[in-house]
PDB file of C-alpha atoms in Angstrom:
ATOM      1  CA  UNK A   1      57.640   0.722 -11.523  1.00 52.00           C
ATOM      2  CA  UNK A   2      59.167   4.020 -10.273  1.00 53.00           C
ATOM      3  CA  UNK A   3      57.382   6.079 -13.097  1.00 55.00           C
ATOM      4  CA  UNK A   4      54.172   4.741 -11.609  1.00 56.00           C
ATOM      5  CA  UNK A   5      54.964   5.709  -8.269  1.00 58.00           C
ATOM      6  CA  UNK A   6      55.883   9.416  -9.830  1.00 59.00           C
ATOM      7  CA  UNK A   7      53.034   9.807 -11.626  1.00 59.00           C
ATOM      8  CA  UNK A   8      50.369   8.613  -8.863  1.00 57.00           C
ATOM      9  CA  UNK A   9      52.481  11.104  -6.396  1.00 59.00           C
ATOM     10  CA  UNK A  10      52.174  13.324  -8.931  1.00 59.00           C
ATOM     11  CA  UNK A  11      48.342  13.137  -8.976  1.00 57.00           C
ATOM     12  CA  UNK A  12      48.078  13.162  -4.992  1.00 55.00           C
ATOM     13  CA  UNK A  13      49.486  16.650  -4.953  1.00 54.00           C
ATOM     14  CA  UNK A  14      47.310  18.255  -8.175  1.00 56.00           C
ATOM     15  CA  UNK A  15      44.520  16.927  -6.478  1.00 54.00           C
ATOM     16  CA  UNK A  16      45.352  18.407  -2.714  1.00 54.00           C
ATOM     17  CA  UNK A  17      46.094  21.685  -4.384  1.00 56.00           C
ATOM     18  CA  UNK A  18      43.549  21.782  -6.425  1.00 55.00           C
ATOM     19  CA  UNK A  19      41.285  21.113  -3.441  1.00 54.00           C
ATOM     20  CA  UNK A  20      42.576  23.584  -1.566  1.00 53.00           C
ATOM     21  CA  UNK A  21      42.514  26.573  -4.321  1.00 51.00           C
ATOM     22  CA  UNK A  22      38.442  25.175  -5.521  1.00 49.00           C
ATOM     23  CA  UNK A  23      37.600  26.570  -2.044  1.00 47.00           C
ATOM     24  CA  UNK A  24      38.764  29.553  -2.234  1.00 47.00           C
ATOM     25  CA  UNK A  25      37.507  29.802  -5.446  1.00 48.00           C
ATOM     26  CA  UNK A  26      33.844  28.580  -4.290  1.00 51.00           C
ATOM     27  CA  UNK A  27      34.151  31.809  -1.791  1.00 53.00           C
ATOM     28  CA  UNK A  28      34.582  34.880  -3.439  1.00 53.00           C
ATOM     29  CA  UNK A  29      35.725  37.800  -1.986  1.00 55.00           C
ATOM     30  CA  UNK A  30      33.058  40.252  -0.960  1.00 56.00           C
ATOM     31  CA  UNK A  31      34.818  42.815  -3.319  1.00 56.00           C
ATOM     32  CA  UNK A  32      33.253  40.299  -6.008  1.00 55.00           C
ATOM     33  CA  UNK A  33      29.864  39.974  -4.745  1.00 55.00           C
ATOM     34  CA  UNK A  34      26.907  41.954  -5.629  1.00 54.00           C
ATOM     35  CA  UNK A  35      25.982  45.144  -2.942  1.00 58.00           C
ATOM     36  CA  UNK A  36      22.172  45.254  -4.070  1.00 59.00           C
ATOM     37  CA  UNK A  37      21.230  40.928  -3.757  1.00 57.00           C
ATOM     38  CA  UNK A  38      21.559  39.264  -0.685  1.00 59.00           C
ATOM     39  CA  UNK A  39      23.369  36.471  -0.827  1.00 61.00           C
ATOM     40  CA  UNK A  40      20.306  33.048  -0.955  1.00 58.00           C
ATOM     41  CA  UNK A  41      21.170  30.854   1.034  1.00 64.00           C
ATOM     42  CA  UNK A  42      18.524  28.142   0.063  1.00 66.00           C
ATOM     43  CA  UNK A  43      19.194  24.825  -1.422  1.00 71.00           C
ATOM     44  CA  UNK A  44      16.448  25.549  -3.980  1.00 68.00           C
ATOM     45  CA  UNK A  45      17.388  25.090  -7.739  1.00 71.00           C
ATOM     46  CA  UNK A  46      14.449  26.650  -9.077  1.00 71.00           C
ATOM     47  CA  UNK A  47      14.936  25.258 -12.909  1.00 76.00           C
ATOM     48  CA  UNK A  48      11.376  25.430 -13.512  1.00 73.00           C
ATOM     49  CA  UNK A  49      10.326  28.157 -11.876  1.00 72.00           C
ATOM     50  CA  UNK A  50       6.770  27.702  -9.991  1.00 72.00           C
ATOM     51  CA  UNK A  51       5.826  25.509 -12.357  1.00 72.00           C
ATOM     52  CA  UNK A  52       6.191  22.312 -10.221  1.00 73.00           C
ATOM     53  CA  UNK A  53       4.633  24.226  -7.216  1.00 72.00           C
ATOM     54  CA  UNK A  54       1.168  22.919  -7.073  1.00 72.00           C
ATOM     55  CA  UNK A  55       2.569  19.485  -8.195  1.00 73.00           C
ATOM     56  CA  UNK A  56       1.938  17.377  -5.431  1.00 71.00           C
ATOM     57  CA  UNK A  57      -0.924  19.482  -3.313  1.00 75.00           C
ATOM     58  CA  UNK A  58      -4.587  18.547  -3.199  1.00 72.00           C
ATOM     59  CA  UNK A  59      -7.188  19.083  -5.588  1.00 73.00           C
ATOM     60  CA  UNK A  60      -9.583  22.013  -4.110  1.00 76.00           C
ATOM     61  CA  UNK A  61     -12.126  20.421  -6.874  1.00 78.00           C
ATOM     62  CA  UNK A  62     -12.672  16.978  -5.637  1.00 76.00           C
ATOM     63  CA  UNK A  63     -13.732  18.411  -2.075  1.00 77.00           C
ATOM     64  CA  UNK A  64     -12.732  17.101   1.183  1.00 77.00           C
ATOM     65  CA  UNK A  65     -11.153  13.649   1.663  1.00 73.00           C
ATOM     66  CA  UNK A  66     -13.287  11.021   2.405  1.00 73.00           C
ATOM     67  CA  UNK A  67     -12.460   7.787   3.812  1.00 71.00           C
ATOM     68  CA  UNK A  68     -11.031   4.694   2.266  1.00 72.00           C
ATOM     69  CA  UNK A  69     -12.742   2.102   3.475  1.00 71.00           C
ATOM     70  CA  UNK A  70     -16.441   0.592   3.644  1.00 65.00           C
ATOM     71  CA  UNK A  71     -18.905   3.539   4.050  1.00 72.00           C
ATOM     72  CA  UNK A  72     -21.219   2.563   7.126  1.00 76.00           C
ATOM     73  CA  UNK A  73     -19.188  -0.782   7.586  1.00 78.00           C
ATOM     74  CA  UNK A  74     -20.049  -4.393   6.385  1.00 85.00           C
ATOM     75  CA  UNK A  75     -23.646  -5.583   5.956  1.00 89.00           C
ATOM     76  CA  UNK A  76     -23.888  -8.335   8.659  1.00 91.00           C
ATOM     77  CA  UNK A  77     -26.562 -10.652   8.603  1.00 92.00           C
ATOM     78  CA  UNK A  78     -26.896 -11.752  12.420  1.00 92.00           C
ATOM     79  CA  UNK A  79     -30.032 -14.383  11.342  1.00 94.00           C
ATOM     80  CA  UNK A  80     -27.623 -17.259  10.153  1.00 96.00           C
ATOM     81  CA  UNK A  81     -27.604 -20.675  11.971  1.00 95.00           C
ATOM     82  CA  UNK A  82     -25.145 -23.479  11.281  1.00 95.00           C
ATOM     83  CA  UNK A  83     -26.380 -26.688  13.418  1.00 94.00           C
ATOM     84  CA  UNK A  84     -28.445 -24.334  15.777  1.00 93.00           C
ATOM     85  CA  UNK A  85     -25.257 -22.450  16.392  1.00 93.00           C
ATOM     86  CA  UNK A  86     -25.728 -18.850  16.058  1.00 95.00           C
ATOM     87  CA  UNK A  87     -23.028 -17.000  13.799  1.00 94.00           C
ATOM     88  CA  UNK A  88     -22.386 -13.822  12.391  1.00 90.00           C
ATOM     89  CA  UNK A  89     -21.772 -13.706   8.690  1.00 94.00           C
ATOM     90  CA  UNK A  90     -21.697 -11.075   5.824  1.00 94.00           C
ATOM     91  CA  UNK A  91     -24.039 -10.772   3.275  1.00 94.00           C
ATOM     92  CA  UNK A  92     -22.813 -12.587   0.088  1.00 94.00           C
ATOM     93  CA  UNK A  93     -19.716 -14.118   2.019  1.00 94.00           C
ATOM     94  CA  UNK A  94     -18.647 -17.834   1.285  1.00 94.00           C
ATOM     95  CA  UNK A  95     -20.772 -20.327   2.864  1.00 94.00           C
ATOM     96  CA  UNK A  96     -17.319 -22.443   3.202  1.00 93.00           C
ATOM     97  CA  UNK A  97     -15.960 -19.745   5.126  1.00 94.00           C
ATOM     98  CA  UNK A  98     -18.808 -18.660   7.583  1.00 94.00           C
ATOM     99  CA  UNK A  99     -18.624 -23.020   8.538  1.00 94.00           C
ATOM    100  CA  UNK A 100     -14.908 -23.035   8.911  1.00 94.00           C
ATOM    101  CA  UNK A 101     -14.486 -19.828  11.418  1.00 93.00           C
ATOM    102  CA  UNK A 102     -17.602 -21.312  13.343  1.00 93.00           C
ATOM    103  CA  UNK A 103     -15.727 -24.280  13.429  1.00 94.00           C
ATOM    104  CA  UNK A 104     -18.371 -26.563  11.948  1.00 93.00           C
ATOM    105  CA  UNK A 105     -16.954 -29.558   9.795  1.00 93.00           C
ATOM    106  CA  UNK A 106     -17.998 -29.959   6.124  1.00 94.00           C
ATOM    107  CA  UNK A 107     -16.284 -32.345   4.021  1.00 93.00           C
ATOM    108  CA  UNK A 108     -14.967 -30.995   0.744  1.00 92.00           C
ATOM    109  CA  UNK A 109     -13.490 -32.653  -2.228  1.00 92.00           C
ATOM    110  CA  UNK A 110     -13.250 -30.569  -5.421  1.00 90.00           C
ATOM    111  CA  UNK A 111     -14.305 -27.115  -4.410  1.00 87.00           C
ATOM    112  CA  UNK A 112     -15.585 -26.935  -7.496  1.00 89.00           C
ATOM    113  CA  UNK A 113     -19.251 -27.516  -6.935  1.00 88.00           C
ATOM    114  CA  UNK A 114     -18.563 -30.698  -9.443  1.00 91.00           C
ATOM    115  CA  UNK A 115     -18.848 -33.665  -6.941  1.00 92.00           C
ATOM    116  CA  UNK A 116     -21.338 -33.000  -4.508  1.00 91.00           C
ATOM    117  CA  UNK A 117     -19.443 -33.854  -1.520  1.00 94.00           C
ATOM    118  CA  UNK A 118     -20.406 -30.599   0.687  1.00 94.00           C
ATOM    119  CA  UNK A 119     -24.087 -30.972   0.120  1.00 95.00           C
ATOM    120  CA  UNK A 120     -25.838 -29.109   3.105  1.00 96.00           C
ATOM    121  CA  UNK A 121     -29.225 -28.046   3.711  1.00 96.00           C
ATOM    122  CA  UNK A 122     -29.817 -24.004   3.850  1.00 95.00           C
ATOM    123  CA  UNK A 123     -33.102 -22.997   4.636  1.00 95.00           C
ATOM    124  CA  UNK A 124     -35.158 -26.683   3.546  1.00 94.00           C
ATOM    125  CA  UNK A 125     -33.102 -27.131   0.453  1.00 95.00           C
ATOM    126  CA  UNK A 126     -30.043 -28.464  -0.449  1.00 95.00           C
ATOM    127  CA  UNK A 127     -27.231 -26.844  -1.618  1.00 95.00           C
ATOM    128  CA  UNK A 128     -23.520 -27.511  -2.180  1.00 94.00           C
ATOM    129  CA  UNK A 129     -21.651 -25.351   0.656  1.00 94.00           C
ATOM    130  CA  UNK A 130     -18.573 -24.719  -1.974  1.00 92.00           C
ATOM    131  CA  UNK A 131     -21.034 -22.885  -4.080  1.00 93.00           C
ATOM    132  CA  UNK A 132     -23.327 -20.754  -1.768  1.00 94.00           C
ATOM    133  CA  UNK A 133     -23.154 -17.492  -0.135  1.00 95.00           C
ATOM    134  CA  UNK A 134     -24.789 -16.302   3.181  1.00 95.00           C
ATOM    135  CA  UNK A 135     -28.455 -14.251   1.839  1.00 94.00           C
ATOM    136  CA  UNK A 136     -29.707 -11.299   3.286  1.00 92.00           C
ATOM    137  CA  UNK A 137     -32.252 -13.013   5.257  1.00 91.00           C
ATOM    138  CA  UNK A 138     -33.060 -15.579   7.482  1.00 93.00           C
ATOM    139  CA  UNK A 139     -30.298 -18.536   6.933  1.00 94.00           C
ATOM    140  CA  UNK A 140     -30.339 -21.300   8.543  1.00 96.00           C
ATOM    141  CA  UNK A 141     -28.119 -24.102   7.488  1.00 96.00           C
ATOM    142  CA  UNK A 142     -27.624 -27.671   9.096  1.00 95.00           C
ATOM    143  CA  UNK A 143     -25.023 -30.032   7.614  1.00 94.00           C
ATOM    144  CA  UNK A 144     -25.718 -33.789   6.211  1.00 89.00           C
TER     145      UNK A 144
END
């Protein structure tokens, strides 16, 4: 038990003196230093020399940045009718989803297009709502 004690007091004072003679070490003298560099004071490592420089900057080549998103915005289709009630819609969105956020109530079942339960009529013919997408045109759809 008392050896332990020794040793880890031991250790406390290598490591305080140590500590204190690394610093002075870490900061030579001027006598030491060079007269002709200045002394850099950047963090930079410079391991690989420039070749990392243009790593992460833009490509000149592919021109300027465009955006992201849909070019000219969404094709609406503003000639779509559920039950006389005028919506707007997207071209080639769900038919299930143009009746839902009009709040007009079909009755589903499978969602499948395998039972027939969300037959509607879109434009004189029927159609199962699951299945269909709002056209281009003229659309008008009244349910059954």
């Amino acid at each position: 038990m008392v050896s332990t004690k020794i040793i880890y007091t031991s250790a406390v004072v290598a490591v305080a003196y140590l500590s204190t003679r690394a610093s002075g070490f870490a900061n030579a003298p001027s006598s030491f230093r060079s007269k002709t560099a200045p002394r850099d004071s950047s963090t930079r490592i410079n391991i690989f020399g420039d070749a990392l420089k243009g790593a992460f900057s833009n490509d000149d080549a592919l021109g300027a940045r465009q955006n992201a998103g849909l070019k000219n915005g969404p094709n609406v289709n503003e000639n779509v009718s559920i039950n006389g009630k005028k919506v707007n819609a997207i071209v080639g969105q769900k038919v299930s989803v143009v009746a839902a956020s009009a709040r007009v109530k079909i009755p589903y079942s499978c969602k499948n297009g395998d039972c027939g339960t969300c037959m509607i009529k879109m434009n004189g013919r029927k159609v199962k709502a699951c299945q269909q997408v709002i056209p281009s045109g003229n659309c008008k759809m009244e349910t059954l």
